[in-house]
Short mmCIF file of C-alpha atoms in Angstrom, two decimals:
data_model
loop_
_atom_site.label_atom_id
_atom_site.label_comp_id
_atom_site.label_asym_id
_atom_site.label_seq_id
_atom_site.Cartn_x
_atom_site.Cartn_y
_atom_site.Cartn_z
CA MET A 406 -21.10 20.37 -7.41
CA LEU A 407 -21.05 20.18 -3.64
CA ALA A 408 -17.33 20.32 -2.99
CA LEU A 409 -18.11 20.70 0.72
CA LEU A 410 -19.28 17.11 1.14
CA ALA A 411 -16.53 15.67 3.29
CA PHE A 412 -17.69 12.17 4.16
CA PRO A 413 -20.28 9.83 2.65
CA ALA A 414 -23.30 9.48 4.90
CA ARG A 415 -23.99 5.95 6.11
CA ALA A 416 -26.91 5.56 8.46
CA THR A 417 -25.81 2.12 9.67
CA GLU A 418 -22.65 3.24 11.47
CA PRO A 419 -21.33 6.38 13.16
CA GLN A 420 -18.96 8.45 11.09
CA ILE A 421 -15.54 9.10 12.65
CA PRO A 422 -13.70 12.23 11.47
CA ASN A 423 -10.33 11.49 9.92
CA PHE A 424 -8.05 14.24 8.69
CA TRP A 425 -5.00 12.02 8.20
CA ASP A 426 -3.61 10.11 5.28
CA LEU A 427 -2.91 6.83 7.04
CA LYS A 428 -0.49 5.86 4.27
CA GLU A 429 1.70 8.79 5.22
CA GLN A 430 4.70 7.80 7.32
CA LEU A 431 5.51 10.39 9.94
CA PRO A 432 8.90 10.06 11.66
CA LYS A 433 8.81 9.14 15.33
CA PRO A 434 9.87 12.23 17.27
CA GLN A 435 13.00 12.35 19.38
CA ILE A 436 11.89 14.11 22.54
CA ASP A 437 14.12 12.38 25.08
CA THR A 438 15.43 15.74 26.27
CA LEU A 439 11.95 17.06 27.05
CA GLN A 440 11.84 17.59 30.80
CA ARG A 441 8.10 18.07 31.11
CA LEU A 442 5.03 18.71 28.99
CA ARG A 443 2.41 20.97 30.51
CA PHE A 444 -0.90 21.18 28.65
CA LEU A 445 -2.94 24.31 29.37
CA THR A 446 -6.70 24.11 28.97
CA THR A 447 -9.93 25.54 30.41
CA VAL A 448 -12.86 24.25 32.46
CA ASP A 449 -15.80 25.82 30.64
CA PHE A 450 -16.04 24.21 27.21
CA PRO A 451 -17.99 20.96 27.68
CA PRO A 452 -17.68 18.26 26.48
CA PHE A 453 -14.10 19.25 25.63
CA ASN A 454 -13.09 20.56 29.07
CA TYR A 455 -15.19 20.67 32.23
CA ILE A 456 -15.28 19.82 35.94
CA ASP A 457 -17.13 16.54 36.50
CA SER A 458 -19.42 15.59 39.40
CA THR A 459 -16.43 14.55 41.51
CA GLY A 460 -14.70 17.90 41.04
CA ARG A 461 -12.08 16.51 38.67
CA LEU A 462 -11.01 18.01 35.35
CA ALA A 463 -12.52 15.93 32.55
CA GLY A 464 -13.47 16.02 28.90
CA PHE A 465 -12.41 15.10 25.39
CA HIS A 466 -9.34 17.33 25.48
CA ILE A 467 -8.23 15.94 28.82
CA ASP A 468 -8.41 12.34 27.65
CA LEU A 469 -6.80 13.27 24.34
CA ALA A 470 -3.85 14.90 26.12
CA ARG A 471 -3.33 11.78 28.24
CA ARG A 472 -3.47 9.50 25.20
CA ILE A 473 -0.98 11.71 23.35
CA CYS A 474 1.42 11.49 26.26
CA ALA A 475 1.01 7.72 26.45
CA GLU A 476 1.63 7.38 22.71
CA LEU A 477 4.80 9.43 23.02
CA GLY A 478 5.91 7.42 26.06
CA ILE A 479 6.11 10.46 28.33
CA SER A 480 3.10 10.04 30.61
CA ASP A 481 5.33 10.59 33.65
CA LYS A 482 6.33 14.00 32.28
CA CYS A 483 2.84 15.24 31.43
CA GLN A 484 0.71 17.67 33.40
CA ILE A 485 -2.64 19.28 32.62
CA GLN A 486 -3.58 22.65 34.09
CA ALA A 487 -6.86 24.54 33.69
CA LEU A 488 -6.97 28.32 33.47
CA PRO A 489 -9.54 30.92 32.41
CA TRP A 490 -9.60 31.27 28.62
CA GLY A 491 -8.27 34.82 28.70
CA GLU A 492 -5.16 33.77 30.64
CA LEU A 493 -3.94 30.98 28.36
CA GLU A 494 -1.80 33.07 26.03
CA ASP A 495 -0.12 35.01 28.84
CA ALA A 496 0.58 31.79 30.71
CA MET A 497 2.36 30.39 27.66
CA THR A 498 4.34 33.62 27.29
CA ARG A 499 5.42 33.42 30.94
CA GLY A 500 6.66 29.87 30.37
CA GLU A 501 3.95 28.21 32.47
CA GLY A 502 3.07 25.67 29.79
CA GLU A 503 4.36 24.03 26.65
CA ALA A 504 1.07 23.49 24.79
CA ILE A 505 -2.51 24.77 24.72
CA LEU A 506 -5.22 22.18 24.13
CA ALA A 507 -8.36 24.24 24.49
CA GLY A 508 -10.05 24.74 21.16
CA ILE A 509 -7.88 27.51 19.72
CA GLY A 510 -8.78 27.95 16.08
CA VAL A 511 -6.03 28.08 13.46
CA THR A 512 -6.24 31.51 11.87
CA ALA A 513 -3.82 34.02 10.34
CA GLU A 514 -4.03 35.97 13.60
CA THR A 515 -3.29 33.05 15.92
CA ARG A 516 -0.41 31.93 13.68
CA GLU A 517 1.32 35.19 14.58
CA THR A 518 1.50 33.97 18.19
CA PHE A 519 1.64 30.19 17.99
CA ALA A 520 2.85 27.27 15.95
CA PHE A 521 0.25 24.53 15.56
CA SER A 522 -0.12 20.83 15.12
CA ARG A 523 -2.28 19.70 12.24
CA PRO A 524 -6.02 19.97 13.02
CA TYR A 525 -7.40 17.07 15.04
CA LEU A 526 -11.03 18.14 14.63
CA GLN A 527 -13.06 20.36 12.35
CA PHE A 528 -16.58 21.57 12.92
CA ALA A 529 -18.93 20.42 10.20
CA ALA A 530 -22.14 22.16 9.17
CA ARG A 531 -25.22 19.95 8.97
CA PHE A 532 -28.86 20.04 7.99
CA ALA A 533 -31.45 18.61 10.37
CA MET A 534 -34.98 17.74 9.24
CA GLN A 535 -38.01 15.97 10.56
CA LYS A 536 -37.51 12.23 10.20
CA ALA A 537 -40.51 11.74 7.92
CA ASN A 538 -39.26 14.37 5.48
CA ALA A 539 -35.47 14.04 5.73
CA MET A 540 -33.75 14.23 2.36
CA THR A 541 -30.63 12.60 0.97
CA GLU A 542 -27.92 13.96 -1.27
CA PRO A 543 -27.81 15.83 -3.55
CA LEU A 544 -29.54 18.27 -1.22
CA HIS A 545 -28.94 21.30 -3.40
CA VAL A 546 -31.57 19.85 -5.76
CA GLY A 547 -34.22 18.85 -3.22
CA LEU A 548 -33.84 21.96 -1.08
CA ALA A 549 -34.94 24.37 -3.80
CA GLY A 550 -37.69 26.55 -2.38
CA LYS A 551 -37.52 24.98 1.10
CA ARG A 552 -37.65 27.12 4.24
CA ILE A 553 -34.45 26.46 6.20
CA GLY A 554 -33.86 27.90 9.65
CA VAL A 555 -30.44 29.36 10.44
CA MET A 556 -29.00 31.72 13.03
CA ALA A 557 -29.08 35.34 11.85
CA GLY A 558 -25.71 36.85 11.00
CA SER A 559 -23.84 33.60 11.60
CA ALA A 560 -21.17 31.99 9.45
CA HIS A 561 -23.73 29.27 8.77
CA GLU A 562 -26.18 31.81 7.32
CA LYS A 563 -23.47 33.08 4.96
CA MET A 564 -22.56 29.53 4.02
CA LEU A 565 -26.19 28.56 3.44
CA ARG A 566 -26.80 31.52 1.13
CA ALA A 567 -23.54 30.94 -0.75
CA TYR A 568 -23.80 27.20 -1.38
CA PHE A 569 -27.56 26.63 -1.39
CA PRO A 570 -28.94 29.67 -3.23
CA GLY A 571 -32.23 27.93 -3.96
CA VAL A 572 -33.36 27.75 -0.32
CA GLN A 573 -35.44 30.30 1.55
CA PRO A 574 -33.43 31.14 4.70
CA VAL A 575 -35.50 31.76 7.82
CA THR A 576 -33.28 33.60 10.30
CA TYR A 577 -33.46 33.37 14.09
CA GLN A 578 -31.99 35.37 16.94
CA ARG A 579 -32.07 32.47 19.42
CA THR A 580 -31.17 28.84 18.85
CA GLU A 581 -34.03 27.52 20.96
CA TRP A 582 -36.54 29.32 18.72
CA LEU A 583 -35.06 27.64 15.66
CA TYR A 584 -35.20 24.23 17.35
CA GLU A 585 -38.78 24.81 18.49
CA ASP A 586 -39.96 25.63 14.96
CA LEU A 587 -38.03 22.68 13.53
CA ARG A 588 -39.62 20.31 16.03
CA ALA A 589 -43.07 21.74 15.29
CA GLY A 590 -42.62 21.45 11.52
CA LYS A 591 -42.93 25.19 10.93
CA ILE A 592 -39.77 25.10 8.81
CA ASP A 593 -38.51 22.42 6.43
CA GLY A 594 -35.14 22.08 8.11
CA GLY A 595 -32.42 23.71 10.15
CA PHE A 596 -28.81 24.41 9.21
CA GLY A 597 -26.00 25.00 11.66
CA ASP A 598 -23.14 23.61 13.69
CA GLY A 599 -23.25 19.83 13.53
CA MET A 600 -21.99 19.33 17.08
CA ARG A 601 -24.68 21.50 18.64
CA LEU A 602 -27.33 19.94 16.45
CA ALA A 603 -26.15 16.45 17.45
CA PHE A 604 -26.59 17.18 21.15
CA TRP A 605 -30.07 18.58 20.50
CA LEU A 606 -31.08 15.63 18.33
CA ALA A 607 -29.93 13.17 21.00
CA GLY A 608 -31.53 15.09 23.86
CA SER A 609 -35.05 15.15 25.24
CA ASP A 610 -35.81 18.65 23.90
CA SER A 611 -36.00 17.34 20.34
CA ALA A 612 -38.59 14.71 21.35
CA GLY A 613 -37.09 12.42 18.72
CA CYS A 614 -38.52 14.55 15.94
CA CYS A 615 -35.59 14.89 13.65
CA ARG A 616 -32.32 13.59 12.24
CA PHE A 617 -29.40 14.74 10.16
CA ALA A 618 -29.96 15.03 6.42
CA GLY A 619 -27.13 15.06 3.91
CA GLY A 620 -23.67 16.35 4.64
CA PRO A 621 -21.49 16.82 6.54
CA TYR A 622 -20.05 19.99 5.03
CA ILE A 623 -16.57 21.31 5.69
CA ALA A 624 -16.00 24.90 4.58
CA PRO A 625 -12.82 26.47 5.99
CA GLU A 626 -13.64 29.80 4.36
CA PHE A 627 -16.71 30.04 6.58
CA LEU A 628 -16.06 27.71 9.53
CA GLY A 629 -12.30 28.01 9.98
CA ASN A 630 -9.53 25.46 9.76
CA GLY A 631 -10.47 23.43 12.81
CA LEU A 632 -8.92 22.80 16.21
CA ALA A 633 -5.22 22.18 16.72
CA ILE A 634 -2.71 22.08 19.55
CA ALA A 635 -0.87 25.37 19.98
CA VAL A 636 2.79 25.60 20.97
CA LYS A 637 5.37 28.38 21.09
CA PRO A 638 6.86 29.22 17.67
CA GLN A 639 10.27 27.99 18.80
CA ASP A 640 8.73 24.62 19.77
CA ALA A 641 7.68 23.57 16.27
CA MET A 642 9.37 20.21 16.87
CA LEU A 643 6.87 19.60 19.66
CA ALA A 644 4.03 20.24 17.19
CA ASP A 645 5.60 17.57 14.97
CA ALA A 646 5.54 15.17 17.93
CA PHE A 647 1.85 15.86 18.41
CA ASN A 648 1.25 15.19 14.72
CA TYR A 649 2.92 11.81 15.06
CA ALA A 650 0.90 10.92 18.15
CA LEU A 651 -2.41 12.10 16.69
CA ARG A 652 -1.87 10.11 13.51
CA GLU A 653 -1.02 6.99 15.51
CA LEU A 654 -4.11 7.43 17.69
CA GLN A 655 -6.22 7.68 14.55
CA ALA A 656 -4.64 4.59 12.97
CA LYS A 657 -5.06 2.52 16.14
CA GLY A 658 -8.72 3.44 16.63
CA VAL A 659 -8.02 5.31 19.87
CA PHE A 660 -9.24 8.63 18.49
CA ALA A 661 -12.48 6.95 17.35
CA GLU A 662 -13.04 5.55 20.85
CA LEU A 663 -12.54 8.98 22.43
CA TYR A 664 -14.71 10.71 19.84
CA LEU A 665 -17.66 8.37 20.33
CA ARG A 666 -17.30 8.55 24.11
CA TYR A 667 -17.98 12.27 24.08
CA PHE A 668 -20.00 12.53 20.86
CA PRO A 669 -22.12 9.35 20.77
CA LEU A 670 -24.27 10.87 18.01
CA SER A 671 -21.56 11.73 15.53
CA PHE A 672 -21.84 15.14 13.93
CA TYR A 673 -20.15 13.77 10.81
#
């Protein structure tokens, strides 16, 4: 049984990730005493954070921060500051920010330093195959004996071997070599990070050869627990406020609009 299948695949509409029970009622936070909310982020993680052609800070995280502030009714108190990745934790320790929205993974190690909101995004693993030969679920049956490209030594290689023991993994040292062989039909499919595969599939380098097949697959034991907003441990109430705002943005369709703006070919 493929317990990793997170969402049913429907080719007629893009799939929007949803990690919230919309029947759950979260209490509206009381943050009237909050003097300011400074989000810390980076500039080198497109499409999440980057400098656009006009020299302005842009990206999915930037828009998400602004929508969170608007949902909480504190837009006038919100600021967003970009720093090098290695300086984020020290900046929080020095009191230069109240939250980090920069793709910090939720792990046992990071929980020693931060409190977190619930995950707002998780990275799904996907198969990509040539359009003429793309399979549908259950893939663990049809993939038996197939040659599937995967990055050597990656979490995705471990996941592929663990959950699809019937395949013949073909390992690569460079992503572009995997994509080249997939486009040329030298392998039966590729397996890896859905977001990166989505950008390749939608780009000119793929020459329209391929599409997603099956999935998506969520496996925290291999791919982590997703992305969340980090706050100081003593600011757990602020994390609760983010949870409220994120759930409301999901329920109102705002998160879907942001997701499709930056990920027009959904990796779910």
